[in-house]
Amino acid sequence: MSHSRTVEIEGHIIDSGTMQRCFGAVMDLGGSFDVEQFDVGTHEEAESYCRMAVSAESPETLQAILHELHQNGAVLEDPSDVELVTAPADKVVPPDFYSTTNHPTEVLYDGEWIDVERIEMDCALIVDPEGGPDGGPRAYTKVLNAVEEGDLVATDQSGIRVNPPERPRSGGGAFGFMQGGVSSERPSESTIREVAEELREVTEADGNVMVVAGPAVIHSGAGDALAELVEAGYVDSLSAGNGFATHDLERSLYGTSLGMDVETLEHPRKGHKHHIWTISEIIRAGGIEAAVEDGIVTEGVMYQCVKNDVDTVLAGSIRDDGPLPDTITDAVEAQDAIREQAHDADIVLMLATLLHSVAVGNCLPSTTKTVCVDINPATVTQLLDRGSAQAVGMVTDIGTFVPTLAEFVLEGEDGGIAVADGDGHPHAEEE
């Protein structure tokens, strides 16, 4: 006995590859499909529409197929309102709860489609019937540990619509739709110029630039360039670990990073102790901000973050020395702090740190532009696979990338240097 359901898909589903993915999903999972209607958009702004019946030999296979189609934006014909079940206890969700993707999502509630706020992958979807600003319904995501007894949790995909990002009609430049390719042979200078231009545009439009940085940024000698970007107003938030901050501060106090002089590559006597001495001095001062205000720390990325009021989150790990008093050692608390940064970001630079970048990537909507840079191709591939539709991956030395990026960002259109005006917005000033 064959089991069948009818689904609808609409949008720029041809040039974005949606139809190809949907057809492939049905066949790969052992089902079949019958296209009942296919209206193709005939000009650049016109959308296409497809209605097809999907069949499988078992209800379980059909459900698996419908799940895959749902991830690509398909909805059941004549969908019903989303099914909501009350959470029985704190941190406990119904067994068949809906787990979100990182794509823009809507729920059908009381006959109307409602946008889901704060979308990110692997969360529960909560509906508050009277939580909206006008007293109407509100839909939003919660991580499992934030679910509270009594929350109305979505369980039925028939009332949920996912809207995967579609191919930009303009092509997208360096941030081309789902380009995702990783190669060390790309024309890196032209790509870095496009990234630099994007940073300038986001900043000038009062957008939010987030940087995720690993210790290699400091070890490679790129710390000065990143500090210049912070000072010039091109970084709004910094997400890093205890190691990055410690080695940046060590460079200010002792001129070394993990005991090595970044300029001469020499290892001074007792240099291997500099990082732990640095942590001790920051603890003695009462924290990074206090050390800056007291004149103990006088340069570097963390110095510029304090001076320019950049939102900074340092997330700890089990291997941290010290750690610095500013480091958040509670993993859930650190996740929440990173989540707040990620939801505000318009573009994210992930610089030579796999684990920290994956953590941030898990919190990002698929619509956020992402730049992933690492010397290891496997690292860049894993970061791009977090699901961003507009991502740039570069396999290159971070010590070359950041200074080059800073040079391109800070140069004016006519050879001037970009500096902040009285409102903190960068503009070009002639040399």
PDB file of N, CA, C and O in Angstrom, residues 33-63:
ATOM      1  N   PHE A  33       7.687  10.762  -6.908  1.00  0.00           N
ATOM      2  CA  PHE A  33       6.938  12.011  -6.929  1.00  0.00           C
ATOM      3  C   PHE A  33       6.234  12.177  -8.265  1.00  0.00           C
ATOM      4  O   PHE A  33       6.646  11.636  -9.287  1.00  0.00           O
ATOM      5  N   ASP A  34       5.151  12.933  -8.212  1.00  0.00           N
ATOM      6  CA  ASP A  34       4.378  13.258  -9.405  1.00  0.00           C
ATOM      7  C   ASP A  34       4.129  14.758  -9.395  1.00  0.00           C
ATOM      8  O   ASP A  34       3.418  15.265  -8.516  1.00  0.00           O
ATOM      9  N   VAL A  35       4.760  15.487 -10.318  1.00  0.00           N
ATOM     10  CA  VAL A  35       4.600  16.937 -10.385  1.00  0.00           C
ATOM     11  C   VAL A  35       3.238  17.256 -10.990  1.00  0.00           C
ATOM     12  O   VAL A  35       2.986  16.974 -12.167  1.00  0.00           O
ATOM     13  N   GLU A  36       2.374  17.821 -10.168  1.00  0.00           N
ATOM     14  CA  GLU A  36       1.012  18.125 -10.605  1.00  0.00           C
ATOM     15  C   GLU A  36       0.899  19.504 -11.246  1.00  0.00           C
ATOM     16  O   GLU A  36       0.060  19.721 -12.115  1.00  0.00           O
ATOM     17  N   GLN A  37       1.746  20.430 -10.803  1.00  0.00           N
ATOM     18  CA  GLN A  37       1.731  21.779 -11.366  1.00  0.00           C
ATOM     19  C   GLN A  37       3.116  22.387 -11.215  1.00  0.00           C
ATOM     20  O   GLN A  37       3.744  22.251 -10.165  1.00  0.00           O
ATOM     21  N   PHE A  38       3.589  23.033 -12.261  1.00  0.00           N
ATOM     22  CA  PHE A  38       4.908  23.681 -12.202  1.00  0.00           C
ATOM     23  C   PHE A  38       4.811  24.978 -13.010  1.00  0.00           C
ATOM     24  O   PHE A  38       4.737  24.956 -14.235  1.00  0.00           O
ATOM     25  N   ASP A  39       4.781  26.110 -12.316  1.00  0.00           N
ATOM     26  CA  ASP A  39       4.731  27.422 -12.955  1.00  0.00           C
ATOM     27  C   ASP A  39       6.105  28.067 -12.824  1.00  0.00           C
ATOM     28  O   ASP A  39       6.566  28.334 -11.712  1.00  0.00           O
ATOM     29  N   VAL A  40       6.743  28.309 -13.956  1.00  0.00           N
ATOM     30  CA  VAL A  40       8.105  28.847 -13.963  1.00  0.00           C
ATOM     31  C   VAL A  40       8.075  30.361 -14.098  1.00  0.00           C
ATOM     32  O   VAL A  40       7.418  30.902 -14.996  1.00  0.00           O
ATOM     33  N   GLY A  41       8.776  31.056 -13.203  1.00  0.00           N
ATOM     34  CA  GLY A  41       8.888  32.504 -13.304  1.00  0.00           C
ATOM     35  C   GLY A  41       9.595  32.897 -14.587  1.00  0.00           C
ATOM     36  O   GLY A  41      10.639  32.332 -14.916  1.00  0.00           O
ATOM     37  N   THR A  42       9.042  33.871 -15.291  1.00  0.00           N
ATOM     38  CA  THR A  42       9.560  34.197 -16.628  1.00  0.00           C
ATOM     39  C   THR A  42      10.402  35.457 -16.682  1.00  0.00           C
ATOM     40  O   THR A  42      10.850  35.842 -17.756  1.00  0.00           O
ATOM     41  N   HIS A  43      10.623  36.122 -15.541  1.00  0.00           N
ATOM     42  CA  HIS A  43      11.538  37.263 -15.526  1.00  0.00           C
ATOM     43  C   HIS A  43      12.271  37.294 -14.188  1.00  0.00           C
ATOM     44  O   HIS A  43      11.990  36.494 -13.291  1.00  0.00           O
ATOM     45  N   GLU A  44      13.219  38.219 -14.062  1.00  0.00           N
ATOM     46  CA  GLU A  44      14.157  38.196 -12.941  1.00  0.00           C
ATOM     47  C   GLU A  44      13.481  38.201 -11.579  1.00  0.00           C
ATOM     48  O   GLU A  44      13.906  37.511 -10.662  1.00  0.00           O
ATOM     49  N   GLU A  45      12.408  38.958 -11.425  1.00  0.00           N
ATOM     50  CA  GLU A  45      11.764  39.086 -10.124  1.00  0.00           C
ATOM     51  C   GLU A  45      10.652  38.062  -9.909  1.00  0.00           C
ATOM     52  O   GLU A  45      10.127  37.954  -8.807  1.00  0.00           O
ATOM     53  N   ALA A  46      10.262  37.346 -10.960  1.00  0.00           N
ATOM     54  CA  ALA A  46       9.142  36.417 -10.853  1.00  0.00           C
ATOM     55  C   ALA A  46       9.560  35.142 -10.113  1.00  0.00           C
ATOM     56  O   ALA A  46      10.641  34.607 -10.331  1.00  0.00           O
ATOM     57  N   GLU A  47       8.684  34.654  -9.235  1.00  0.00           N
ATOM     58  CA  GLU A  47       8.928  33.421  -8.513  1.00  0.00           C
ATOM     59  C   GLU A  47       8.289  32.243  -9.244  1.00  0.00           C
ATOM     60  O   GLU A  47       7.377  32.406 -10.051  1.00  0.00           O
ATOM     61  N   SER A  48       8.785  31.062  -8.959  1.00  0.00           N
ATOM     62  CA  SER A  48       8.237  29.837  -9.524  1.00  0.00           C
ATOM     63  C   SER A  48       7.426  29.103  -8.462  1.00  0.00           C
ATOM     64  O   SER A  48       7.578  29.339  -7.256  1.00  0.00           O
ATOM     65  N   TYR A  49       6.556  28.190  -8.929  1.00  0.00           N
ATOM     66  CA  TYR A  49       5.696  27.438  -8.011  1.00  0.00           C
ATOM     67  C   TYR A  49       5.620  25.994  -8.476  1.00  0.00           C
ATOM     68  O   TYR A  49       5.491  25.708  -9.672  1.00  0.00           O
ATOM     69  N   CYS A  50       5.707  25.085  -7.500  1.00  0.00           N
ATOM     70  CA  CYS A  50       5.591  23.663  -7.813  1.00  0.00           C
ATOM     71  C   CYS A  50       4.688  22.981  -6.785  1.00  0.00           C
ATOM     72  O   CYS A  50       4.838  23.211  -5.569  1.00  0.00           O
ATOM     73  N   ARG A  51       3.746  22.178  -7.289  1.00  0.00           N
ATOM     74  CA  ARG A  51       2.940  21.313  -6.420  1.00  0.00           C
ATOM     75  C   ARG A  51       3.165  19.884  -6.875  1.00  0.00           C
ATOM     76  O   ARG A  51       3.037  19.572  -8.065  1.00  0.00           O
ATOM     77  N   MET A  52       3.570  19.030  -5.914  1.00  0.00           N
ATOM     78  CA  MET A  52       3.819  17.642  -6.306  1.00  0.00           C
ATOM     79  C   MET A  52       3.347  16.685  -5.230  1.00  0.00           C
ATOM     80  O   MET A  52       3.376  16.992  -4.026  1.00  0.00           O
ATOM     81  N   ALA A  53       2.874  15.535  -5.688  1.00  0.00           N
ATOM     82  CA  ALA A  53       2.470  14.460  -4.790  1.00  0.00           C
ATOM     83  C   ALA A  53       3.676  13.566  -4.526  1.00  0.00           C
ATOM     84  O   ALA A  53       4.349  13.129  -5.461  1.00  0.00           O
ATOM     85  N   VAL A  54       3.949  13.307  -3.272  1.00  0.00           N
ATOM     86  CA  VAL A  54       5.089  12.485  -2.873  1.00  0.00           C
ATOM     87  C   VAL A  54       4.567  11.182  -2.287  1.00  0.00           C
ATOM     88  O   VAL A  54       3.673  11.188  -1.428  1.00  0.00           O
ATOM     89  N   SER A  55       5.118  10.064  -2.738  1.00  0.00           N
ATOM     90  CA  SER A  55       4.630   8.753  -2.311  1.00  0.00           C
ATOM     91  C   SER A  55       5.767   7.886  -1.791  1.00  0.00           C
ATOM     92  O   SER A  55       6.927   8.045  -2.201  1.00  0.00           O
ATOM     93  N   ALA A  56       5.418   6.981  -0.872  1.00  0.00           N
ATOM     94  CA  ALA A  56       6.379   6.022  -0.329  1.00  0.00           C
ATOM     95  C   ALA A  56       5.636   4.769   0.101  1.00  0.00           C
ATOM     96  O   ALA A  56       4.419   4.793   0.318  1.00  0.00           O
ATOM     97  N   GLU A  57       6.362   3.661   0.256  1.00  0.00           N
ATOM     98  CA  GLU A  57       5.741   2.386   0.600  1.00  0.00           C
ATOM     99  C   GLU A  57       5.347   2.293   2.068  1.00  0.00           C
ATOM    100  O   GLU A  57       4.506   1.476   2.430  1.00  0.00           O
ATOM    101  N   SER A  58       5.954   3.118   2.925  1.00  0.00           N
ATOM    102  CA  SER A  58       5.629   3.061   4.357  1.00  0.00           C
ATOM    103  C   SER A  58       5.452   4.466   4.909  1.00  0.00           C
ATOM    104  O   SER A  58       6.018   5.429   4.382  1.00  0.00           O
ATOM    105  N   PRO A  59       4.637   4.604   5.987  1.00  0.00           N
ATOM    106  CA  PRO A  59       4.462   5.927   6.603  1.00  0.00           C
ATOM    107  C   PRO A  59       5.786   6.500   7.109  1.00  0.00           C
ATOM    108  O   PRO A  59       6.003   7.710   7.053  1.00  0.00           O
ATOM    109  N   GLU A  60       6.673   5.610   7.589  1.00  0.00           N
ATOM    110  CA  GLU A  60       7.951   6.078   8.121  1.00  0.00           C
ATOM    111  C   GLU A  60       8.826   6.671   7.026  1.00  0.00           C
ATOM    112  O   GLU A  60       9.463   7.715   7.208  1.00  0.00           O
ATOM    113  N   THR A  61       8.847   6.012   5.863  1.00  0.00           N
ATOM    114  CA  THR A  61       9.628   6.532   4.742  1.00  0.00           C
ATOM    115  C   THR A  61       9.048   7.846   4.252  1.00  0.00           C
ATOM    116  O   THR A  61       9.790   8.792   3.952  1.00  0.00           O
ATOM    117  N   LEU A  62       7.719   7.906   4.161  1.00  0.00           N
ATOM    118  CA  LEU A  62       7.083   9.150   3.726  1.00  0.00           C
ATOM    119  C   LEU A  62       7.404  10.285   4.682  1.00  0.00           C
ATOM    120  O   LEU A  62       7.708  11.412   4.244  1.00  0.00           O
ATOM    121  N   GLN A  63       7.373  10.011   5.993  1.00  0.00           N
ATOM    122  CA  GLN A  63       7.676  11.057   6.971  1.00  0.00           C
ATOM    123  C   GLN A  63       9.119  11.528   6.835  1.00  0.00           C
ATOM    124  O   GLN A  63       9.401  12.725   6.947  1.00  0.00           O
TER     125      GLN A  63
END
